[in-house]
Structure formats: structure tokens, C-alpha cells
Coordinates of C-alpha atoms in Angstrom, one line a residue:
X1 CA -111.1 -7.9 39.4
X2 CA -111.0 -7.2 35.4
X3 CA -113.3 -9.2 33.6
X4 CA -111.2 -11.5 30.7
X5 CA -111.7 -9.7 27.5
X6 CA -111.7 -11.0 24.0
X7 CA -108.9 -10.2 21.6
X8 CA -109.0 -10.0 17.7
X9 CA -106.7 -13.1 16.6
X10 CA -103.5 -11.9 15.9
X11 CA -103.2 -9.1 18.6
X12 CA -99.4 -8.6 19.7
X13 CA -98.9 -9.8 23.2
X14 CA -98.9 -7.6 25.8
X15 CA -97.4 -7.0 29.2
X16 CA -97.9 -4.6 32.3
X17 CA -95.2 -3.5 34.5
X18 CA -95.4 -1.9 37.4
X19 CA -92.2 0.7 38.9
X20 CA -91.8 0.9 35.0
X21 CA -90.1 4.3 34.7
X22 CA -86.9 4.0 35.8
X23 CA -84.2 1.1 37.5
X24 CA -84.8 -2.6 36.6
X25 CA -88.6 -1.9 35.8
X26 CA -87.4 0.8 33.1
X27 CA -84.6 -2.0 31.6
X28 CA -87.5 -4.9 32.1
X29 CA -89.8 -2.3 30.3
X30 CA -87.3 -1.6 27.2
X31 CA -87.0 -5.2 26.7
X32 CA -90.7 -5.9 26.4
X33 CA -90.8 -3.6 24.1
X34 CA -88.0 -5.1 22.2
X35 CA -89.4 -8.0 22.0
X36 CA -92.6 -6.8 20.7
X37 CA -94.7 -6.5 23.6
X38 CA -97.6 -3.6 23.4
X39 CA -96.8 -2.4 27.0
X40 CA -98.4 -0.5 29.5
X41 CA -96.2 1.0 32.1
X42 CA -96.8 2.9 36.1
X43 CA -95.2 4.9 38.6
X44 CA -95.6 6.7 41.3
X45 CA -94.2 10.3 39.5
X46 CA -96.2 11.6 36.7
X47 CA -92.9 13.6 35.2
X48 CA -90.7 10.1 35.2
X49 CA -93.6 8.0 34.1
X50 CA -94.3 10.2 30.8
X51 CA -90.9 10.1 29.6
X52 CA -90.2 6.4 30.2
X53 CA -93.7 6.1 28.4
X54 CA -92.8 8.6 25.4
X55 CA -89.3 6.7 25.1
X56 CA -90.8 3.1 24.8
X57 CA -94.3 3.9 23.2
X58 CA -95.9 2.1 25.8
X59 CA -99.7 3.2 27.9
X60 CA -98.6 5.4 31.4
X61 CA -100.6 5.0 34.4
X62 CA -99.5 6.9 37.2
X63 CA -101.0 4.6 40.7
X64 CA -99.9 4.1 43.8
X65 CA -99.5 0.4 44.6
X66 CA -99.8 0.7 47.8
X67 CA -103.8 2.2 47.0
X68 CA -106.2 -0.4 46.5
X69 CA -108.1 1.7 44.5
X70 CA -104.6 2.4 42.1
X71 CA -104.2 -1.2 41.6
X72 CA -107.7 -1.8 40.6
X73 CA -107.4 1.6 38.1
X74 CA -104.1 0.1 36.7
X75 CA -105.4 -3.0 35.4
X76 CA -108.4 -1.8 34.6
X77 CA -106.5 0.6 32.4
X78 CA -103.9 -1.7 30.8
X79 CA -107.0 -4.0 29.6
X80 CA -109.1 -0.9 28.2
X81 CA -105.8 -0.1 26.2
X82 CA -104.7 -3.7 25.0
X83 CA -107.4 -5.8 25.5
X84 CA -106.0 -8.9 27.3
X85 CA -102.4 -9.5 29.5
X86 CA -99.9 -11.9 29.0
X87 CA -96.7 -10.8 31.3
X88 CA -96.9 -8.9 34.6
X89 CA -94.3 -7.9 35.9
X90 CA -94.0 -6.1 39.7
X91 CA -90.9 -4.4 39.7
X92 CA -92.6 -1.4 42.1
X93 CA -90.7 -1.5 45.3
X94 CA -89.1 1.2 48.5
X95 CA -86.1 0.1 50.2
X96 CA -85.4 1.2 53.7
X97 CA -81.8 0.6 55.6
X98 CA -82.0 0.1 58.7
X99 CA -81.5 -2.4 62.4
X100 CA -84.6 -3.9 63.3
X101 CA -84.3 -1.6 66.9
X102 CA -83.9 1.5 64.2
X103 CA -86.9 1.3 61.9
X104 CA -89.7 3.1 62.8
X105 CA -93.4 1.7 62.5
X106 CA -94.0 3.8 59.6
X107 CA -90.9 2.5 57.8
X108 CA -91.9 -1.0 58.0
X109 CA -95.6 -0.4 57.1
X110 CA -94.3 1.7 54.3
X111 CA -92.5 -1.6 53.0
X112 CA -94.9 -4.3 53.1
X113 CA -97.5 -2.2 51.6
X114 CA -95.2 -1.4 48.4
X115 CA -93.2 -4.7 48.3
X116 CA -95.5 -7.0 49.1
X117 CA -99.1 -5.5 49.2
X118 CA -98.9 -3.7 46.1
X119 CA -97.8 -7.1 44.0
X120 CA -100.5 -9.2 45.8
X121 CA -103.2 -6.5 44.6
X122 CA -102.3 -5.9 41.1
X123 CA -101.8 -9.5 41.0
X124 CA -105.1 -11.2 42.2
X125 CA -106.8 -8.0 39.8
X126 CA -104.7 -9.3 36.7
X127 CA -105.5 -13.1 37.4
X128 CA -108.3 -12.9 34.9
X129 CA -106.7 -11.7 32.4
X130 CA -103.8 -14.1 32.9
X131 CA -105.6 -16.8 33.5
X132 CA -107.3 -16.0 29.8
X133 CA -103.7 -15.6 28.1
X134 CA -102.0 -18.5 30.1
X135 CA -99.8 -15.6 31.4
X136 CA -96.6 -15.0 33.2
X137 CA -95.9 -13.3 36.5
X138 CA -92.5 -12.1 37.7
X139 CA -92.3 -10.8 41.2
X140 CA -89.0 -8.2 41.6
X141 CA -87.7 -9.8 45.2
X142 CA -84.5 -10.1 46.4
X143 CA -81.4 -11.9 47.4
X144 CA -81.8 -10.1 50.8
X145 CA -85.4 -12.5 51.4
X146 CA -83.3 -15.6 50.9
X147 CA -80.7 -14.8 53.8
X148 CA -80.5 -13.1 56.9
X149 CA -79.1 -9.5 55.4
X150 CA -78.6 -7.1 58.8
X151 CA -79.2 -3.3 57.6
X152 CA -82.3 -4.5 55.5
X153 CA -84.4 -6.8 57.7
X154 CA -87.8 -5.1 57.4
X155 CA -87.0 -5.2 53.3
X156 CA -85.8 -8.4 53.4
X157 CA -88.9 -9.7 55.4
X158 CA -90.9 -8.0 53.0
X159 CA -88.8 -9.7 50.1
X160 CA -89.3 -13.2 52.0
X161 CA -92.7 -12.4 52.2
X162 CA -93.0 -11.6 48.2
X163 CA -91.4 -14.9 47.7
X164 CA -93.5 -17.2 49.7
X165 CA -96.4 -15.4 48.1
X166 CA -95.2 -16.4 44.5
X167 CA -94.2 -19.9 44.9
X168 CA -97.5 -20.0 46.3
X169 CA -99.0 -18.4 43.2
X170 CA -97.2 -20.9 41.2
X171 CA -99.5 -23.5 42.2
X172 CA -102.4 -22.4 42.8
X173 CA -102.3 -21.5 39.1
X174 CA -100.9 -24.6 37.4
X175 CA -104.5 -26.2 36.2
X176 CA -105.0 -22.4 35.0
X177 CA -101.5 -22.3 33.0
X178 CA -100.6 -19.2 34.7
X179 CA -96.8 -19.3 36.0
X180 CA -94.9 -17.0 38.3
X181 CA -91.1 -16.7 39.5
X182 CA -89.7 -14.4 42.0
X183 CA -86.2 -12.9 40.8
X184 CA -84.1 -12.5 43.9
X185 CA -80.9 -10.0 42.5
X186 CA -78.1 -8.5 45.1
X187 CA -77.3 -5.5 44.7
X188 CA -78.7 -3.9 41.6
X189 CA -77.1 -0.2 40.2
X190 CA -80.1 1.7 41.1
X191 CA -80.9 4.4 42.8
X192 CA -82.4 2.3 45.9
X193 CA -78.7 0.7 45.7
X194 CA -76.7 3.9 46.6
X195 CA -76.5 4.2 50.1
X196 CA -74.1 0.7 49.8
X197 CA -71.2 2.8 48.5
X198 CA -70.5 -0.1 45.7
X199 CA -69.4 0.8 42.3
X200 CA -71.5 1.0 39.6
X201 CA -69.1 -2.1 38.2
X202 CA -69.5 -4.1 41.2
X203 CA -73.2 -4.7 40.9
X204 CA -75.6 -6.6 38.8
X205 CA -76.8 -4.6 35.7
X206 CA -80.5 -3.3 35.6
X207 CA -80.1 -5.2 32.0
X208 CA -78.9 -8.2 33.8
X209 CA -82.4 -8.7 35.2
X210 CA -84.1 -8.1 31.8
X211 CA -82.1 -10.6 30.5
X212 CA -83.5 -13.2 33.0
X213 CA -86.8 -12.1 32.6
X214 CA -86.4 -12.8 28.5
X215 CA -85.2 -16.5 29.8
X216 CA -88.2 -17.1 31.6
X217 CA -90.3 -16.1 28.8
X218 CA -88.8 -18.4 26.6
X219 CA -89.8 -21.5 28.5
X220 CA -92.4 -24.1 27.6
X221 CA -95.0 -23.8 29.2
X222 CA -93.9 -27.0 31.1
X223 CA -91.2 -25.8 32.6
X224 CA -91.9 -23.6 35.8
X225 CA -89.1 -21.2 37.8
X226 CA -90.8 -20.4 40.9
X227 CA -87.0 -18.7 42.2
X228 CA -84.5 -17.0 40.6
X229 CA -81.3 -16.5 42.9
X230 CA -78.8 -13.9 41.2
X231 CA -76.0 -13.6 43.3
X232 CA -73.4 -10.4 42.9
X233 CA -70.5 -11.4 42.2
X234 CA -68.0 -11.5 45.1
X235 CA -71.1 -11.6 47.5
X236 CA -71.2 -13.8 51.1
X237 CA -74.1 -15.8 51.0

């Protein structure tokens, strides 16, 4: 894990987020950055990364979160650039459809390494650093790990999964000051959202989520969120 470092009074705050270059990590991303944020930003593609990363004049580190190594690296890289960590968020995810009887070994591996395995790494490597800043983690879950969702049980499992593991987080980290929430949209207009066959105007808003993650932000630190339902409007729950 990354040793706490020691920032010059005064230093902007600054926040790392993961599956940064495009979808709701790209509109999380932007409003960081609004909101003064020095940010560092990572994906998977170098291409997508840069250009997400020349847009918001934030750090790019291209890592794999399902890599060990990459998550290490990541961190690592964000506190080398900005000295300290104040907001992480883990927006990188992979969403499979598919029956339980349909999904292949790989598929489901595949899943809980990015969704779940991936935020547990970066996260335990950024507690440090969080720790030092009194930080803020937001875990990118979804409606689908707070009700049975047929088509997406391996993602939703992983999603469950995610969820358990920040409410968990939560409190392990309340004498520490560190807080965590797991955002839990339905159907986001993304990419990952296309094979549903919804408009673009019958899903939540990439922007949508940013906005909740700016609401969190705002708290005291007294007041702690570990689950964010955002239901789509029109949605059976």
C-alpha cells in the first residue's frame, strides 16, 4: 500500500477515478474537475484514456483493475502526481447479459475480477492516503445488486457483492474518518446499456450520477450514505 504523503498547506484536493475515460466515470471525472479537483484518471484503452485526460487536464494511467500489479501502479502514480487523495471513486466495471445456465466460467470470473476485485484492490492500496485526507470512497454498483434482475445475475452478484463490501468499508473506517457509499443506478445511457434496446431518454443520465456523487461530497463529515438507490424512472422494483 502507498505510504501517506505530506502535502504543502493549501494544495487543491484531489481525487482518482478509475473507468475515467468515458460513461459515468468520464461525467463523474468532468465534474471533479469542475469542482476543482486536481484529478488523475484510468482505463483500460490508452487512445480513450489520453483524450478524456487532454479534455479535463487531469494525470492518465492506463491499468488494468483486474491486475494486482495495475492497481498497485495506479495509486502509486496518482500520489507521485498530487501528493495525497481525497475522493476515489471506482466507476471501472464489464457487464455481461446473460441466464445463469448461459454464462460461461470465463464470463463470470471476468466480472468479479473487474467489479468487485478491481475496487477492493485500488481501495485497500488508497486507504493510506484516505485515511491521511479523511477521504471519500464511491463504489459504481448497481440497482441490479439490490434485486433479483434475470439476464444479469452474475453482474448483479458481482454488484451485491461491491455493495456488501462498501457498507463494510464504511465502518471499518469510521474512527479513521474515511466514508464510502455505493451508488446503485438502473439503467445508465452507456455503452454497457445498449443491448437493453431503451432510449437514450428513458434512462438515467451519465450526469445524473455526477450529480449524486457532488451530493455526497457535500456532506459533513457526520453524516454517512453507505447506499445510494437510483431508480429509472418507470422501472419494476
Amino acid at each position: 500500500m502507498v505510504e501517506a504523503a505530506v502535502r504543502d498547506f493549501g494544495a487543491m484536493p484531489s481525487a482518482l477515478v478509475t473507468g475515467g475515460s468515458s460513461g459515468i466515470g468520464l461525467a463523474i471525472a468532468r465534474a471533479l474537475t469542475e469542482d476543482g479537483y486536481d484529478l488523475t484518471i484510468s482505463a483500460r484503452k490508452a487512445d480513450r484514456l489520453e483524450a478524456a485526460a487532454e479534455e479535463l487536464g487531469a494525470t492518465a494511467v492506463a491499468a488494468d483493475v483486474s491486475s494486482e500489479e495495475d492497481c498497485a501502479r495506479l495509486v502509486a502514480a496518482h500520489a507521485d502526481a498530487h501528493g495525497g487523495l481525497d475522493v476515489l471513486v471506482n466507476s471501472a466495471g464489464v457487464g455481461i447479459a446473460g441466464t445463469i445456465g448461459d454464462t460461461t466460467t470465463k464470463k463470470f470470473d471476468l466480472q468479479l475480477s473487474v467489479n468487485l476485485r478491481g475496487a477492493f484492490l485500488v481501495t485497500r492500496e488508497a486507504l493510506p492516503l484516505l485515511r491521511a485526507s479523511r477521504g471519500y470512497v464511491i463504489n459504481l454498483a448497481s440497482i441490479a445488486g439490490t434485486i433479483p434482475t434475470p439476464g444479469l445475475s452474475s453482474y448483479g452478484a458481482a454488484k451485491a457483492a461491491l455493495i456488501a463490501l462498501t457498507r463494510s468499508l464504511d465502518r471499518e473506517e469510521t474512527a479513521n474518518g474515511v466514508r464510502a457509499t455505493a451508488l446503485c443506478p438502473g439503467f445508465v445511457d452507456t455503452p454497457m446499456a445498449e443491448w437493453t434496446g431503451l432510449g437514450a431518454d428513458e434512462m438515467i443520465q451519465p450526469e445524473d450520477c455526477a450529480e449524486m456523487v457532488r451530493a455526497l461530497l457535500r456532506l459533513s463529515p457526520a453524516a454517512r450514505v453507505p447506499v445510494v438507490v437510483v431508480e429509472r424512472a418507470g422501472e419494476v422494483v
